[in-house]
Amino acid sequence: MSDVRTHIRRLQWFSIFWMSVELAVALTAGIRAHSVALTAFGADSLIELVSAAAVLFAMHAKFKRTATQVTAWMLVALAIFILANGSAALLLPGL
């Protein structure tokens, strides 16, 4: 079981690295090009990054199980909140 956890952690660290690069490139390109699509892609990368961090945090064995699960769910809720606010801002610009 330890090998599986190690493999999952490595994959999550790689995912976090990749999404961080994706976030930086997409946001920089989107802002410089005044492109809503590229900026939204960068925001989506942020949501994926938060989700990957939540999974990595949940897999960490040093913390108590219930506290870790609550924190992981709070990170997922934060990602959903970011997504909802971003969608509302794009779909309802007058509000």
mmCIF file of C-alpha atoms in Angstrom:
data_model
loop_
_atom_site.group_PDB
_atom_site.id
_atom_site.type_symbol
_atom_site.label_atom_id
_atom_site.label_comp_id
_atom_site.label_asym_id
_atom_site.label_seq_id
_atom_site.Cartn_x
_atom_site.Cartn_y
_atom_site.Cartn_z
ATOM 1 C CA MET A 1 0.000 0.000 0.000
ATOM 2 C CA SER A 2 2.892 2.336 0.678
ATOM 3 C CA ASP A 3 4.073 2.054 -2.933
ATOM 4 C CA VAL A 4 0.642 3.115 -4.158
ATOM 5 C CA ARG A 5 0.629 6.159 -1.884
ATOM 6 C CA THR A 6 4.133 7.108 -3.022
ATOM 7 C CA HIS A 7 3.088 6.797 -6.653
ATOM 8 C CA ILE A 8 -0.027 8.913 -6.061
ATOM 9 C CA ARG A 9 2.020 11.596 -4.313
ATOM 10 C CA ARG A 10 4.517 11.733 -7.166
ATOM 11 C CA LEU A 11 1.739 12.037 -9.723
ATOM 12 C CA GLN A 12 0.082 14.784 -7.702
ATOM 13 C CA TRP A 13 3.342 16.735 -7.376
ATOM 14 C CA PHE A 14 3.847 16.441 -11.133
ATOM 15 C CA SER A 15 0.236 17.583 -11.699
ATOM 16 C CA ILE A 16 0.754 20.563 -9.399
ATOM 17 C CA PHE A 17 3.952 21.521 -11.222
ATOM 18 C CA TRP A 18 2.321 21.161 -14.634
ATOM 19 C CA MET A 19 -0.787 23.127 -13.675
ATOM 20 C CA SER A 20 1.331 25.893 -12.138
ATOM 21 C CA VAL A 21 3.188 26.316 -15.420
ATOM 22 C CA GLU A 22 -0.094 26.124 -17.336
ATOM 23 C CA LEU A 23 -1.627 28.739 -15.041
ATOM 24 C CA ALA A 24 1.272 31.149 -15.397
ATOM 25 C CA VAL A 25 1.507 30.803 -19.187
ATOM 26 C CA ALA A 26 -2.244 31.017 -19.806
ATOM 27 C CA LEU A 27 -2.825 34.001 -17.521
ATOM 28 C CA THR A 28 0.192 35.879 -18.851
ATOM 29 C CA ALA A 29 -0.764 35.222 -22.470
ATOM 30 C CA GLY A 30 -4.437 35.963 -21.817
ATOM 31 C CA ILE A 31 -3.772 39.263 -20.101
ATOM 32 C CA ARG A 32 -1.210 40.396 -22.658
ATOM 33 C CA ALA A 33 -3.477 39.436 -25.585
ATOM 34 C CA HIS A 34 -6.655 40.728 -23.883
ATOM 35 C CA SER A 35 -8.139 37.271 -24.487
ATOM 36 C CA VAL A 36 -11.027 36.202 -22.269
ATOM 37 C CA ALA A 37 -10.663 32.591 -23.454
ATOM 38 C CA LEU A 38 -6.996 32.327 -22.466
ATOM 39 C CA THR A 39 -7.620 34.037 -19.152
ATOM 40 C CA ALA A 40 -10.523 31.664 -18.448
ATOM 41 C CA PHE A 41 -8.263 28.731 -19.318
ATOM 42 C CA GLY A 42 -5.775 30.051 -16.772
ATOM 43 C CA ALA A 43 -8.535 30.356 -14.168
ATOM 44 C CA ASP A 44 -9.536 26.759 -14.914
ATOM 45 C CA SER A 45 -5.929 25.746 -14.292
ATOM 46 C CA LEU A 46 -6.134 27.451 -10.899
ATOM 47 C CA ILE A 47 -9.188 25.371 -10.014
ATOM 48 C CA GLU A 48 -7.408 22.190 -11.107
ATOM 49 C CA LEU A 49 -4.386 23.242 -9.078
ATOM 50 C CA VAL A 50 -6.472 23.684 -5.926
ATOM 51 C CA SER A 51 -8.081 20.282 -6.511
ATOM 52 C CA ALA A 52 -4.706 18.587 -6.953
ATOM 53 C CA ALA A 53 -3.456 20.248 -3.772
ATOM 54 C CA ALA A 54 -6.533 18.953 -1.934
ATOM 55 C CA VAL A 55 -5.858 15.384 -3.077
ATOM 56 C CA LEU A 56 -2.193 15.655 -2.124
ATOM 57 C CA PHE A 57 -3.107 17.069 1.264
ATOM 58 C CA ALA A 58 -5.643 14.276 1.824
ATOM 59 C CA MET A 59 -3.011 11.655 0.971
ATOM 60 C CA HIS A 60 -0.528 13.023 3.496
ATOM 61 C CA ALA A 61 -0.288 10.533 6.349
ATOM 62 C CA LYS A 62 0.944 12.782 9.172
ATOM 63 C CA PHE A 63 -2.397 14.445 9.842
ATOM 64 C CA LYS A 64 -5.467 13.069 11.573
ATOM 65 C CA ARG A 65 -7.849 11.516 9.104
ATOM 66 C CA THR A 66 -10.928 13.591 9.902
ATOM 67 C CA ALA A 67 -9.112 16.924 10.030
ATOM 68 C CA THR A 68 -7.403 16.133 6.743
ATOM 69 C CA GLN A 69 -10.674 15.215 5.083
ATOM 70 C CA VAL A 70 -12.361 18.389 6.291
ATOM 71 C CA THR A 71 -9.502 20.533 5.011
ATOM 72 C CA ALA A 72 -9.474 18.712 1.676
ATOM 73 C CA TRP A 73 -13.218 19.248 1.281
ATOM 74 C CA MET A 74 -12.777 22.918 2.147
ATOM 75 C CA LEU A 75 -10.180 23.230 -0.628
ATOM 76 C CA VAL A 76 -12.569 21.570 -3.070
ATOM 77 C CA ALA A 77 -15.311 23.962 -1.942
ATOM 78 C CA LEU A 78 -12.927 26.872 -2.543
ATOM 79 C CA ALA A 79 -12.287 25.607 -6.068
ATOM 80 C CA ILE A 80 -16.026 25.380 -6.738
ATOM 81 C CA PHE A 81 -16.518 28.887 -5.321
ATOM 82 C CA ILE A 82 -13.808 30.258 -7.640
ATOM 83 C CA LEU A 83 -15.418 28.499 -10.587
ATOM 84 C CA ALA A 84 -18.893 29.817 -9.741
ATOM 85 C CA ASN A 85 -17.683 33.390 -9.296
ATOM 86 C CA GLY A 86 -15.684 33.290 -12.513
ATOM 87 C CA SER A 87 -18.621 31.875 -14.441
ATOM 88 C CA ALA A 88 -20.989 34.457 -13.000
ATOM 89 C CA ALA A 89 -18.609 37.274 -13.855
ATOM 90 C CA LEU A 90 -18.342 36.111 -17.465
ATOM 91 C CA LEU A 91 -22.011 35.281 -17.952
ATOM 92 C CA LEU A 92 -23.523 38.199 -16.030
ATOM 93 C CA PRO A 93 -21.208 41.168 -16.636
ATOM 94 C CA GLY A 94 -23.852 43.712 -15.639
ATOM 95 C CA LEU A 95 -24.121 42.513 -12.047
#
